[in-house]
């Protein structure tokens, strides 16, 4: 493809994106293809001779689009939102158009320096303590692919810290004695970090009466048990806004407990809810003061609710030395004069891989395009829409809220008056199966301490009150049909 | 930004990319900015109010472009190439325009299914054994971000395998006894995998007379030493085309040694050179037969020499069960009917994170746009250009090849006749410092068993024989100036 062919194909691609978003709300949310649909439609090997892009673009429409789930559809309420903005698309386009692997400063100085600047912008937007700014020279932030990567990196840094603390002890720690703490409501990222690292993971119990948040007393007791048994909890992965129900672990209580255990790294995963910290009115309920006072690392995903196209997970650490010490590898072919002098940040030592995309461009474009005010307005709109849904469910005679609505997430179930509680899970499983069959909205399930629930997460950029009310009508329709069939 | 504003900004971005690639060869390769150049040019917080995209785009030109290193410049010969093609840009643009996190089949069926298909296309292009095809149902491939991630994943799977082998033993293995094998020439990905996992890494020696390739005897002896000392080597990360010199570890010899140690996972990192397997004439020297017979996992990066814009690292495994067992975490909120039934692949269990980009689109676009024939032609052109450079250096009276030219990589040094060998490293360090000062070409350094060398890697899409000859003239100019100054 030459420059002029690319110009035509590129303009057509942009026009196609415009058309897609203009018409998105009118089509289905989910795909109706069956597993294995695609392979029979495509050749089983690459073509021997190059094809014209018009044929490729046509096949995209014919074969790929029917298999897409439309995460940006205004009636997408499943999982968590995957952010989208036109500014985000443009940032990604600029980045991919002049790709560089960004592993050290001289790879492309602008990549490193813009990341350092916009991570500080993001920290300020969210109200993080200046200790986390790159400008502090002590803490700092970097863009990661996902919250799973961020939690894994935090766990590696934490392990490095406790192992180095013990390195001069008479009997150095064995990896087999280390324990990662999560809760039963922590996202799979906690268990996955443990699996990747081959370390024990202990899931601390949370209770319904605490809205599924970790309490200090539970942590305290677990610490005592494990220490007495010769095990070493070395990181606690807490959640601000859990996936299942938006639970916020009790960070003030946790802070008090961990004050006596400085060897335990406190990671705060706020992958979804952390973005809401841009609105000052959320900061108390999300325990920002405790995050600022006590977190060793903090993660939120701009690619979930934060308008930046996937992937853009922001991770901040209080002490970059620990992180860099854990991840630094500098063979001769990666040495540079600037790096050797310490004058520059080499972001390869802030993440798992070597190469990295120029992700800060899209974050920069989004923060400038929306401005802090526009960004907050968008988040507040999601919270307001969720309040509408919460009111509708609370007012229904056959649905009930399982937990109080959290920011833009509502968890509910079918619970008609007088029903035998022992059949509720079976009933809700059937209810959800009906909802999952529909292609005009997307919702997901979860289980909260053995209670089967339906989750409704708001945050697609084009969702309006009409879409929420229409979705509620569909939910009620399926709820009634479930009861009729039961 | 509304749809029409995006249309204008998008068309302008496409035109800008056209202009960039039309003029790229005329400008400098590297940036002349100094560390810390950017922060003073930007505000220290995001703007309160949204800005028009024209202001953002203008700032990109003013502040970012001067800080870019141009990896696609035809005179970029540093590190390894970072692939670029217009097809790759379009694939990334299509993917980012409808972002989805791709962690399970129903996330977006097309993402999963296209990845399964095009990974098989790529396997066929490279001549991999059908055991590695997704269609085999036993082995299979998935797209990762980088070769570091791929090596880390292989190491996790290998560790899981040996730990599960020992799980029923009287004294289960301790993580502290495990050893990752690399060589002194393995890319930093080996050491980094060890650091991330907290495991011991042993770098086996390689010799200049073996062109820095690992030999079977060295491996055999190390295995005996470690086993005798109660340590458990469990993975050998071999290299086909090392970063420093393009060395190819002696896989046929390694295969023989490992036949007696089935507990040792053989990972073949061919991040750069593996792409050349598309050309049948390279397959013998790159030991494809041994890869096909013995590798547990194989990685190459289409984002290096393979025309697909960063990031696109392809990883194949012989046994997907081991990989999935090592990485599977399926909490209730990720369960789906299709996943539970085993009817579909859930790619979250093939990589470190949960979410993943729709990377297969760009690989699909590139393989179709170039066709197998066009892809091979491009690779052969890089090899032919490197042969030109090798001949020029071999014919010079003051330069010498340190190793035989490898595919599209040449390693050389300044070595005038009659010079005292003990000053060569100092001399070449000064020589390289001169080369690094130039902005009209980019080259990197390396150290091969204490020999300081200059590396010259070819592969940018727009490099022609003229650029190679011009670069050689510049090298000779700096070589003579170095000798004059010495």
mmCIF file with all atom_site columns, C-alpha atoms in Angstrom, chain A residues 118-297:
data_model
loop_
_atom_site.group_PDB
_atom_site.id
_atom_site.type_symbol
_atom_site.label_atom_id
_atom_site.label_alt_id
_atom_site.label_comp_id
_atom_site.label_asym_id
_atom_site.label_entity_id
_atom_site.label_seq_id
_atom_site.pdbx_PDB_ins_code
_atom_site.Cartn_x
_atom_site.Cartn_y
_atom_site.Cartn_z
_atom_site.occupancy
_atom_site.B_iso_or_equiv
_atom_site.pdbx_formal_charge
_atom_site.auth_seq_id
_atom_site.auth_comp_id
_atom_site.auth_asym_id
_atom_site.auth_atom_id
_atom_site.pdbx_PDB_model_num
ATOM 1   C CA . UNK A 1 118 ? 0.523   13.451  32.087 1.00 0.00 ? 118 UNK A CA 1
ATOM 2   C CA . UNK A 1 119 ? 0.799   10.949  34.928 1.00 0.00 ? 119 UNK A CA 1
ATOM 3   C CA . UNK A 1 120 ? 1.239   13.989  37.177 1.00 0.00 ? 120 UNK A CA 1
ATOM 4   C CA . UNK A 1 121 ? -1.764  15.643  35.495 1.00 0.00 ? 121 UNK A CA 1
ATOM 5   C CA . UNK A 1 122 ? -3.813  12.526  36.191 1.00 0.00 ? 122 UNK A CA 1
ATOM 6   C CA . UNK A 1 123 ? -2.596  12.387  39.798 1.00 0.00 ? 123 UNK A CA 1
ATOM 7   C CA . UNK A 1 124 ? -3.733  15.968  40.289 1.00 0.00 ? 124 UNK A CA 1
ATOM 8   C CA . UNK A 1 125 ? -7.080  15.321  38.631 1.00 0.00 ? 125 UNK A CA 1
ATOM 9   C CA . UNK A 1 126 ? -7.706  12.483  41.102 1.00 0.00 ? 126 UNK A CA 1
ATOM 10  C CA . UNK A 1 127 ? -6.409  14.337  44.144 1.00 0.00 ? 127 UNK A CA 1
ATOM 11  C CA . UNK A 1 128 ? -3.466  12.056  44.839 1.00 0.00 ? 128 UNK A CA 1
ATOM 12  C CA . UNK A 1 129 ? -0.839  13.258  47.269 1.00 0.00 ? 129 UNK A CA 1
ATOM 13  C CA . UNK A 1 130 ? 2.184   15.023  45.727 1.00 0.00 ? 130 UNK A CA 1
ATOM 14  C CA . UNK A 1 131 ? 4.287   12.134  47.031 1.00 0.00 ? 131 UNK A CA 1
ATOM 15  C CA . UNK A 1 132 ? 2.954   10.176  44.039 1.00 0.00 ? 132 UNK A CA 1
ATOM 16  C CA . UNK A 1 133 ? 3.915   12.782  41.436 1.00 0.00 ? 133 UNK A CA 1
ATOM 17  C CA . UNK A 1 134 ? 6.788   12.029  39.098 1.00 0.00 ? 134 UNK A CA 1
ATOM 18  C CA . UNK A 1 135 ? 7.941   15.555  39.839 1.00 0.00 ? 135 UNK A CA 1
ATOM 19  C CA . UNK A 1 136 ? 8.586   14.449  43.428 1.00 0.00 ? 136 UNK A CA 1
ATOM 20  C CA . UNK A 1 137 ? 11.554  12.411  42.248 1.00 0.00 ? 137 UNK A CA 1
ATOM 21  C CA . UNK A 1 138 ? 10.677  9.855   44.928 1.00 0.00 ? 138 UNK A CA 1
ATOM 22  C CA . UNK A 1 139 ? 7.307   8.407   44.022 1.00 0.00 ? 139 UNK A CA 1
ATOM 23  C CA . UNK A 1 140 ? 5.866   8.447   40.552 1.00 0.00 ? 140 UNK A CA 1
ATOM 24  C CA . UNK A 1 141 ? 3.525   6.940   38.041 1.00 0.00 ? 141 UNK A CA 1
ATOM 25  C CA . UNK A 1 142 ? 3.608   5.009   34.801 1.00 0.00 ? 142 UNK A CA 1
ATOM 26  C CA . UNK A 1 143 ? 1.080   3.668   32.345 1.00 0.00 ? 143 UNK A CA 1
ATOM 27  C CA . UNK A 1 144 ? 0.525   -0.084  32.377 1.00 0.00 ? 144 UNK A CA 1
ATOM 28  C CA . UNK A 1 145 ? -1.620  -2.234  30.139 1.00 0.00 ? 145 UNK A CA 1
ATOM 29  C CA . UNK A 1 146 ? -4.195  -3.369  32.711 1.00 0.00 ? 146 UNK A CA 1
ATOM 30  C CA . UNK A 1 147 ? -4.977  -3.436  36.421 1.00 0.00 ? 147 UNK A CA 1
ATOM 31  C CA . UNK A 1 148 ? -3.814  -7.063  36.453 1.00 0.00 ? 148 UNK A CA 1
ATOM 32  C CA . UNK A 1 149 ? -0.401  -5.959  35.271 1.00 0.00 ? 149 UNK A CA 1
ATOM 33  C CA . UNK A 1 150 ? -0.412  -3.146  37.813 1.00 0.00 ? 150 UNK A CA 1
ATOM 34  C CA . UNK A 1 151 ? -1.244  -5.495  40.679 1.00 0.00 ? 151 UNK A CA 1
ATOM 35  C CA . UNK A 1 152 ? 1.379   -7.979  39.511 1.00 0.00 ? 152 UNK A CA 1
ATOM 36  C CA . UNK A 1 153 ? 4.000   -5.248  39.395 1.00 0.00 ? 153 UNK A CA 1
ATOM 37  C CA . UNK A 1 154 ? 3.056   -4.057  42.867 1.00 0.00 ? 154 UNK A CA 1
ATOM 38  C CA . UNK A 1 155 ? 3.332   -7.626  44.128 1.00 0.00 ? 155 UNK A CA 1
ATOM 39  C CA . UNK A 1 156 ? 6.778   -8.034  42.569 1.00 0.00 ? 156 UNK A CA 1
ATOM 40  C CA . UNK A 1 157 ? 7.957   -4.795  44.190 1.00 0.00 ? 157 UNK A CA 1
ATOM 41  C CA . UNK A 1 158 ? 6.494   -5.837  47.528 1.00 0.00 ? 158 UNK A CA 1
ATOM 42  C CA . UNK A 1 159 ? 8.158   -9.247  47.336 1.00 0.00 ? 159 UNK A CA 1
ATOM 43  C CA . UNK A 1 160 ? 11.468  -7.621  46.472 1.00 0.00 ? 160 UNK A CA 1
ATOM 44  C CA . UNK A 1 161 ? 11.128  -5.342  49.478 1.00 0.00 ? 161 UNK A CA 1
ATOM 45  C CA . UNK A 1 162 ? 10.424  -8.075  51.990 1.00 0.00 ? 162 UNK A CA 1
ATOM 46  C CA . UNK A 1 163 ? 13.081  -10.373 50.544 1.00 0.00 ? 163 UNK A CA 1
ATOM 47  C CA . UNK A 1 164 ? 15.684  -7.632  50.741 1.00 0.00 ? 164 UNK A CA 1
ATOM 48  C CA . UNK A 1 165 ? 14.629  -6.810  54.297 1.00 0.00 ? 165 UNK A CA 1
ATOM 49  C CA . UNK A 1 166 ? 15.291  -10.422 55.188 1.00 0.00 ? 166 UNK A CA 1
ATOM 50  C CA . UNK A 1 167 ? 18.431  -10.834 53.105 1.00 0.00 ? 167 UNK A CA 1
ATOM 51  C CA . UNK A 1 168 ? 20.703  -10.105 56.033 1.00 0.00 ? 168 UNK A CA 1
ATOM 52  C CA . UNK A 1 169 ? 18.721  -12.116 58.540 1.00 0.00 ? 169 UNK A CA 1
ATOM 53  C CA . UNK A 1 170 ? 20.131  -15.340 59.914 1.00 0.00 ? 170 UNK A CA 1
ATOM 54  C CA . UNK A 1 171 ? 17.581  -17.391 58.016 1.00 0.00 ? 171 UNK A CA 1
ATOM 55  C CA . UNK A 1 172 ? 16.526  -15.557 54.885 1.00 0.00 ? 172 UNK A CA 1
ATOM 56  C CA . UNK A 1 173 ? 12.889  -15.877 53.927 1.00 0.00 ? 173 UNK A CA 1
ATOM 57  C CA . UNK A 1 174 ? 11.811  -18.628 51.617 1.00 0.00 ? 174 UNK A CA 1
ATOM 58  C CA . UNK A 1 175 ? 9.414   -17.753 48.810 1.00 0.00 ? 175 UNK A CA 1
ATOM 59  C CA . UNK A 1 176 ? 7.285   -20.656 49.960 1.00 0.00 ? 176 UNK A CA 1
ATOM 60  C CA . UNK A 1 177 ? 6.490   -18.751 53.169 1.00 0.00 ? 177 UNK A CA 1
ATOM 61  C CA . UNK A 1 178 ? 5.193   -15.616 51.495 1.00 0.00 ? 178 UNK A CA 1
ATOM 62  C CA . UNK A 1 179 ? 1.484   -14.888 51.335 1.00 0.00 ? 179 UNK A CA 1
ATOM 63  C CA . UNK A 1 180 ? -0.440  -12.444 49.167 1.00 0.00 ? 180 UNK A CA 1
ATOM 64  C CA . UNK A 1 181 ? -3.530  -11.086 50.901 1.00 0.00 ? 181 UNK A CA 1
ATOM 65  C CA . UNK A 1 182 ? -6.663  -10.363 48.950 1.00 0.00 ? 182 UNK A CA 1
ATOM 66  C CA . UNK A 1 183 ? -10.311 -10.624 49.942 1.00 0.00 ? 183 UNK A CA 1
ATOM 67  C CA . UNK A 1 184 ? -12.983 -12.956 48.656 1.00 0.00 ? 184 UNK A CA 1
ATOM 68  C CA . UNK A 1 185 ? -14.242 -9.962  46.643 1.00 0.00 ? 185 UNK A CA 1
ATOM 69  C CA . UNK A 1 186 ? -10.920 -8.945  45.127 1.00 0.00 ? 186 UNK A CA 1
ATOM 70  C CA . UNK A 1 187 ? -10.865 -9.018  41.339 1.00 0.00 ? 187 UNK A CA 1
ATOM 71  C CA . UNK A 1 188 ? -9.168  -12.024 39.734 1.00 0.00 ? 188 UNK A CA 1
ATOM 72  C CA . UNK A 1 189 ? -6.052  -9.865  39.434 1.00 0.00 ? 189 UNK A CA 1
ATOM 73  C CA . UNK A 1 190 ? -5.106  -10.815 43.004 1.00 0.00 ? 190 UNK A CA 1
ATOM 74  C CA . UNK A 1 191 ? -5.318  -14.525 42.432 1.00 0.00 ? 191 UNK A CA 1
ATOM 75  C CA . UNK A 1 192 ? -3.642  -14.134 39.064 1.00 0.00 ? 192 UNK A CA 1
ATOM 76  C CA . UNK A 1 193 ? -0.688  -12.248 40.546 1.00 0.00 ? 193 UNK A CA 1
ATOM 77  C CA . UNK A 1 194 ? -0.311  -15.106 42.991 1.00 0.00 ? 194 UNK A CA 1
ATOM 78  C CA . UNK A 1 195 ? -0.536  -17.715 40.245 1.00 0.00 ? 195 UNK A CA 1
ATOM 79  C CA . UNK A 1 196 ? 1.950   -15.951 38.008 1.00 0.00 ? 196 UNK A CA 1
ATOM 80  C CA . UNK A 1 197 ? 4.422   -15.589 40.865 1.00 0.00 ? 197 UNK A CA 1
ATOM 81  C CA . UNK A 1 198 ? 3.759   -19.041 42.287 1.00 0.00 ? 198 UNK A CA 1
ATOM 82  C CA . UNK A 1 199 ? 2.982   -17.600 45.719 1.00 0.00 ? 199 UNK A CA 1
ATOM 83  C CA . UNK A 1 200 ? 0.302   -18.470 48.224 1.00 0.00 ? 200 UNK A CA 1
ATOM 84  C CA . UNK A 1 201 ? -2.776  -16.286 48.137 1.00 0.00 ? 201 UNK A CA 1
ATOM 85  C CA . UNK A 1 202 ? -5.103  -15.957 51.086 1.00 0.00 ? 202 UNK A CA 1
ATOM 86  C CA . UNK A 1 203 ? -8.541  -14.504 50.491 1.00 0.00 ? 203 UNK A CA 1
ATOM 87  C CA . UNK A 1 204 ? -9.758  -12.743 53.635 1.00 0.00 ? 204 UNK A CA 1
ATOM 88  C CA . UNK A 1 205 ? -13.444 -12.956 54.423 1.00 0.00 ? 205 UNK A CA 1
ATOM 89  C CA . UNK A 1 206 ? -15.770 -10.028 53.967 1.00 0.00 ? 206 UNK A CA 1
ATOM 90  C CA . UNK A 1 207 ? -19.327 -9.828  55.240 1.00 0.00 ? 207 UNK A CA 1
ATOM 91  C CA . UNK A 1 208 ? -22.612 -8.733  53.762 1.00 0.00 ? 208 UNK A CA 1
ATOM 92  C CA . UNK A 1 209 ? -23.258 -6.457  56.741 1.00 0.00 ? 209 UNK A CA 1
ATOM 93  C CA . UNK A 1 210 ? -20.022 -4.598  55.906 1.00 0.00 ? 210 UNK A CA 1
ATOM 94  C CA . UNK A 1 211 ? -21.174 -4.290  52.270 1.00 0.00 ? 211 UNK A CA 1
ATOM 95  C CA . UNK A 1 212 ? -18.441 -6.773  51.363 1.00 0.00 ? 212 UNK A CA 1
ATOM 96  C CA . UNK A 1 213 ? -15.630 -4.474  52.503 1.00 0.00 ? 213 UNK A CA 1
ATOM 97  C CA . UNK A 1 214 ? -12.554 -5.738  54.330 1.00 0.00 ? 214 UNK A CA 1
ATOM 98  C CA . UNK A 1 215 ? -12.475 -4.661  57.986 1.00 0.00 ? 215 UNK A CA 1
ATOM 99  C CA . UNK A 1 216 ? -9.422  -4.050  60.103 1.00 0.00 ? 216 UNK A CA 1
ATOM 100 C CA . UNK A 1 217 ? -10.240 -6.755  62.629 1.00 0.00 ? 217 UNK A CA 1
ATOM 101 C CA . UNK A 1 218 ? -10.301 -9.489  59.986 1.00 0.00 ? 218 UNK A CA 1
ATOM 102 C CA . UNK A 1 219 ? -6.929  -8.372  58.706 1.00 0.00 ? 219 UNK A CA 1
ATOM 103 C CA . UNK A 1 220 ? -5.475  -8.184  62.207 1.00 0.00 ? 220 UNK A CA 1
ATOM 104 C CA . UNK A 1 221 ? -6.557  -11.704 63.049 1.00 0.00 ? 221 UNK A CA 1
ATOM 105 C CA . UNK A 1 222 ? -5.258  -13.137 59.782 1.00 0.00 ? 222 UNK A CA 1
ATOM 106 C CA . UNK A 1 223 ? -1.896  -11.445 60.284 1.00 0.00 ? 223 UNK A CA 1
ATOM 107 C CA . UNK A 1 224 ? -1.577  -12.961 63.731 1.00 0.00 ? 224 UNK A CA 1
ATOM 108 C CA . UNK A 1 225 ? -2.498  -16.431 62.502 1.00 0.00 ? 225 UNK A CA 1
ATOM 109 C CA . UNK A 1 226 ? -0.085  -16.367 59.609 1.00 0.00 ? 226 UNK A CA 1
ATOM 110 C CA . UNK A 1 227 ? 2.817   -14.887 61.518 1.00 0.00 ? 227 UNK A CA 1
ATOM 111 C CA . UNK A 1 228 ? 2.320   -17.457 64.283 1.00 0.00 ? 228 UNK A CA 1
ATOM 112 C CA . UNK A 1 229 ? 2.462   -20.205 61.651 1.00 0.00 ? 229 UNK A CA 1
ATOM 113 C CA . UNK A 1 230 ? 5.706   -18.861 60.202 1.00 0.00 ? 230 UNK A CA 1
ATOM 114 C CA . UNK A 1 231 ? 4.137   -17.385 57.103 1.00 0.00 ? 231 UNK A CA 1
ATOM 115 C CA . UNK A 1 232 ? 4.828   -13.896 55.838 1.00 0.00 ? 232 UNK A CA 1
ATOM 116 C CA . UNK A 1 233 ? 1.994   -11.821 54.456 1.00 0.00 ? 233 UNK A CA 1
ATOM 117 C CA . UNK A 1 234 ? 3.873   -9.193  52.453 1.00 0.00 ? 234 UNK A CA 1
ATOM 118 C CA . UNK A 1 235 ? 1.241   -7.436  50.375 1.00 0.00 ? 235 UNK A CA 1
ATOM 119 C CA . UNK A 1 236 ? -2.418  -6.631  50.881 1.00 0.00 ? 236 UNK A CA 1
ATOM 120 C CA . UNK A 1 237 ? -4.316  -5.979  47.678 1.00 0.00 ? 237 UNK A CA 1
ATOM 121 C CA . UNK A 1 238 ? -7.264  -3.848  48.691 1.00 0.00 ? 238 UNK A CA 1
ATOM 122 C CA . UNK A 1 239 ? -10.103 -2.744  46.475 1.00 0.00 ? 239 UNK A CA 1
ATOM 123 C CA . UNK A 1 240 ? -11.773 0.608   46.144 1.00 0.00 ? 240 UNK A CA 1
ATOM 124 C CA . UNK A 1 241 ? -14.858 -0.269  44.132 1.00 0.00 ? 241 UNK A CA 1
ATOM 125 C CA . UNK A 1 242 ? -14.974 -4.036  43.775 1.00 0.00 ? 242 UNK A CA 1
ATOM 126 C CA . UNK A 1 243 ? -16.044 -5.629  40.520 1.00 0.00 ? 243 UNK A CA 1
ATOM 127 C CA . UNK A 1 244 ? -18.933 -7.528  41.989 1.00 0.00 ? 244 UNK A CA 1
ATOM 128 C CA . UNK A 1 245 ? -20.582 -4.796  44.002 1.00 0.00 ? 245 UNK A CA 1
ATOM 129 C CA . UNK A 1 246 ? -18.445 -1.671  44.192 1.00 0.00 ? 246 UNK A CA 1
ATOM 130 C CA . UNK A 1 247 ? -17.326 -2.499  47.727 1.00 0.00 ? 247 UNK A CA 1
ATOM 131 C CA . UNK A 1 248 ? -14.703 -0.213  49.244 1.00 0.00 ? 248 UNK A CA 1
ATOM 132 C CA . UNK A 1 249 ? -12.358 -1.898  51.694 1.00 0.00 ? 249 UNK A CA 1
ATOM 133 C CA . UNK A 1 250 ? -12.115 -0.028  54.976 1.00 0.00 ? 250 UNK A CA 1
ATOM 134 C CA . UNK A 1 251 ? -8.809  1.674   54.367 1.00 0.00 ? 251 UNK A CA 1
ATOM 135 C CA . UNK A 1 252 ? -8.795  3.783   57.554 1.00 0.00 ? 252 UNK A CA 1
ATOM 136 C CA . UNK A 1 253 ? -9.036  0.620   59.672 1.00 0.00 ? 253 UNK A CA 1
ATOM 137 C CA . UNK A 1 254 ? -6.525  -1.182  57.448 1.00 0.00 ? 254 UNK A CA 1
ATOM 138 C CA . UNK A 1 255 ? -4.136  1.735   57.787 1.00 0.00 ? 255 UNK A CA 1
ATOM 139 C CA . UNK A 1 256 ? -4.200  1.372   61.580 1.00 0.00 ? 256 UNK A CA 1
ATOM 140 C CA . UNK A 1 257 ? -3.486  -2.363  61.422 1.00 0.00 ? 257 UNK A CA 1
ATOM 141 C CA . UNK A 1 258 ? -0.678  -2.026  58.891 1.00 0.00 ? 258 UNK A CA 1
ATOM 142 C CA . UNK A 1 259 ? 0.989   0.726   60.901 1.00 0.00 ? 259 UNK A CA 1
ATOM 143 C CA . UNK A 1 260 ? 2.313   -2.138  63.015 1.00 0.00 ? 260 UNK A CA 1
ATOM 144 C CA . UNK A 1 261 ? 3.388   -4.144  59.935 1.00 0.00 ? 261 UNK A CA 1
ATOM 145 C CA . UNK A 1 262 ? 5.495   -1.860  57.796 1.00 0.00 ? 262 UNK A CA 1
ATOM 146 C CA . UNK A 1 263 ? 6.763   -4.882  55.857 1.00 0.00 ? 263 UNK A CA 1
ATOM 147 C CA . UNK A 1 264 ? 3.315   -5.321  54.307 1.00 0.00 ? 264 UNK A CA 1
ATOM 148 C CA . UNK A 1 265 ? 2.836   -3.421  51.063 1.00 0.00 ? 265 UNK A CA 1
ATOM 149 C CA . UNK A 1 266 ? -0.553  -1.786  50.680 1.00 0.00 ? 266 UNK A CA 1
ATOM 150 C CA . UNK A 1 267 ? -1.773  -1.878  47.087 1.00 0.00 ? 267 UNK A CA 1
ATOM 151 C CA . UNK A 1 268 ? -5.034  -0.118  46.336 1.00 0.00 ? 268 UNK A CA 1
ATOM 152 C CA . UNK A 1 269 ? -6.787  -1.401  43.253 1.00 0.00 ? 269 UNK A CA 1
ATOM 153 C CA . UNK A 1 270 ? -9.344  1.159   42.203 1.00 0.00 ? 270 UNK A CA 1
ATOM 154 C CA . UNK A 1 271 ? -9.399  0.022   38.593 1.00 0.00 ? 271 UNK A CA 1
ATOM 155 C CA . UNK A 1 272 ? -12.950 1.129   38.010 1.00 0.00 ? 272 UNK A CA 1
ATOM 156 C CA . UNK A 1 273 ? -13.972 3.464   40.858 1.00 0.00 ? 273 UNK A CA 1
ATOM 157 C CA . UNK A 1 274 ? -10.692 5.341   41.193 1.00 0.00 ? 274 UNK A CA 1
ATOM 158 C CA . UNK A 1 275 ? -11.554 7.485   38.189 1.00 0.00 ? 275 UNK A CA 1
ATOM 159 C CA . UNK A 1 276 ? -14.435 8.951   40.199 1.00 0.00 ? 276 UNK A CA 1
ATOM 160 C CA . UNK A 1 277 ? -11.905 10.560  42.537 1.00 0.00 ? 277 UNK A CA 1
ATOM 161 C CA . UNK A 1 278 ? -11.828 13.386  40.003 1.00 0.00 ? 278 UNK A CA 1
ATOM 162 C CA . UNK A 1 279 ? -15.077 14.485  41.693 1.00 0.00 ? 279 UNK A CA 1
ATOM 163 C CA . UNK A 1 280 ? -14.279 15.836  45.165 1.00 0.00 ? 280 UNK A CA 1
ATOM 164 C CA . UNK A 1 281 ? -17.655 14.721  46.500 1.00 0.00 ? 281 UNK A CA 1
ATOM 165 C CA . UNK A 1 282 ? -16.613 11.037  46.134 1.00 0.00 ? 282 UNK A CA 1
ATOM 166 C CA . UNK A 1 283 ? -13.306 11.305  47.932 1.00 0.00 ? 283 UNK A CA 1
ATOM 167 C CA . UNK A 1 284 ? -14.543 10.676  51.436 1.00 0.00 ? 284 UNK A CA 1
ATOM 168 C CA . UNK A 1 285 ? -16.459 7.493   50.579 1.00 0.00 ? 285 UNK A CA 1
ATOM 169 C CA . UNK A 1 286 ? -13.516 6.255   48.495 1.00 0.00 ? 286 UNK A CA 1
ATOM 170 C CA . UNK A 1 287 ? -11.111 6.918   51.393 1.00 0.00 ? 287 UNK A CA 1
ATOM 171 C CA . UNK A 1 288 ? -8.762  9.159   49.468 1.00 0.00 ? 288 UNK A CA 1
ATOM 172 C CA . UNK A 1 289 ? -7.159  10.440  52.688 1.00 0.00 ? 289 UNK A CA 1
ATOM 173 C CA . UNK A 1 290 ? -6.143  6.922   53.666 1.00 0.00 ? 290 UNK A CA 1
ATOM 174 C CA . UNK A 1 291 ? -4.891  6.191   50.154 1.00 0.00 ? 291 UNK A CA 1
ATOM 175 C CA . UNK A 1 292 ? -2.754  9.294   50.283 1.00 0.00 ? 292 UNK A CA 1
ATOM 176 C CA . UNK A 1 293 ? -1.477  8.510   53.757 1.00 0.00 ? 293 UNK A CA 1
ATOM 177 C CA . UNK A 1 294 ? -0.838  4.801   53.525 1.00 0.00 ? 294 UNK A CA 1
ATOM 178 C CA . UNK A 1 295 ? -0.925  3.254   50.044 1.00 0.00 ? 295 UNK A CA 1
ATOM 179 C CA . UNK A 1 296 ? 2.359   1.996   48.682 1.00 0.00 ? 296 UNK A CA 1
ATOM 180 C CA . UNK A 1 297 ? 0.776   1.784   45.262 1.00 0.00 ? 297 UNK A CA 1
#
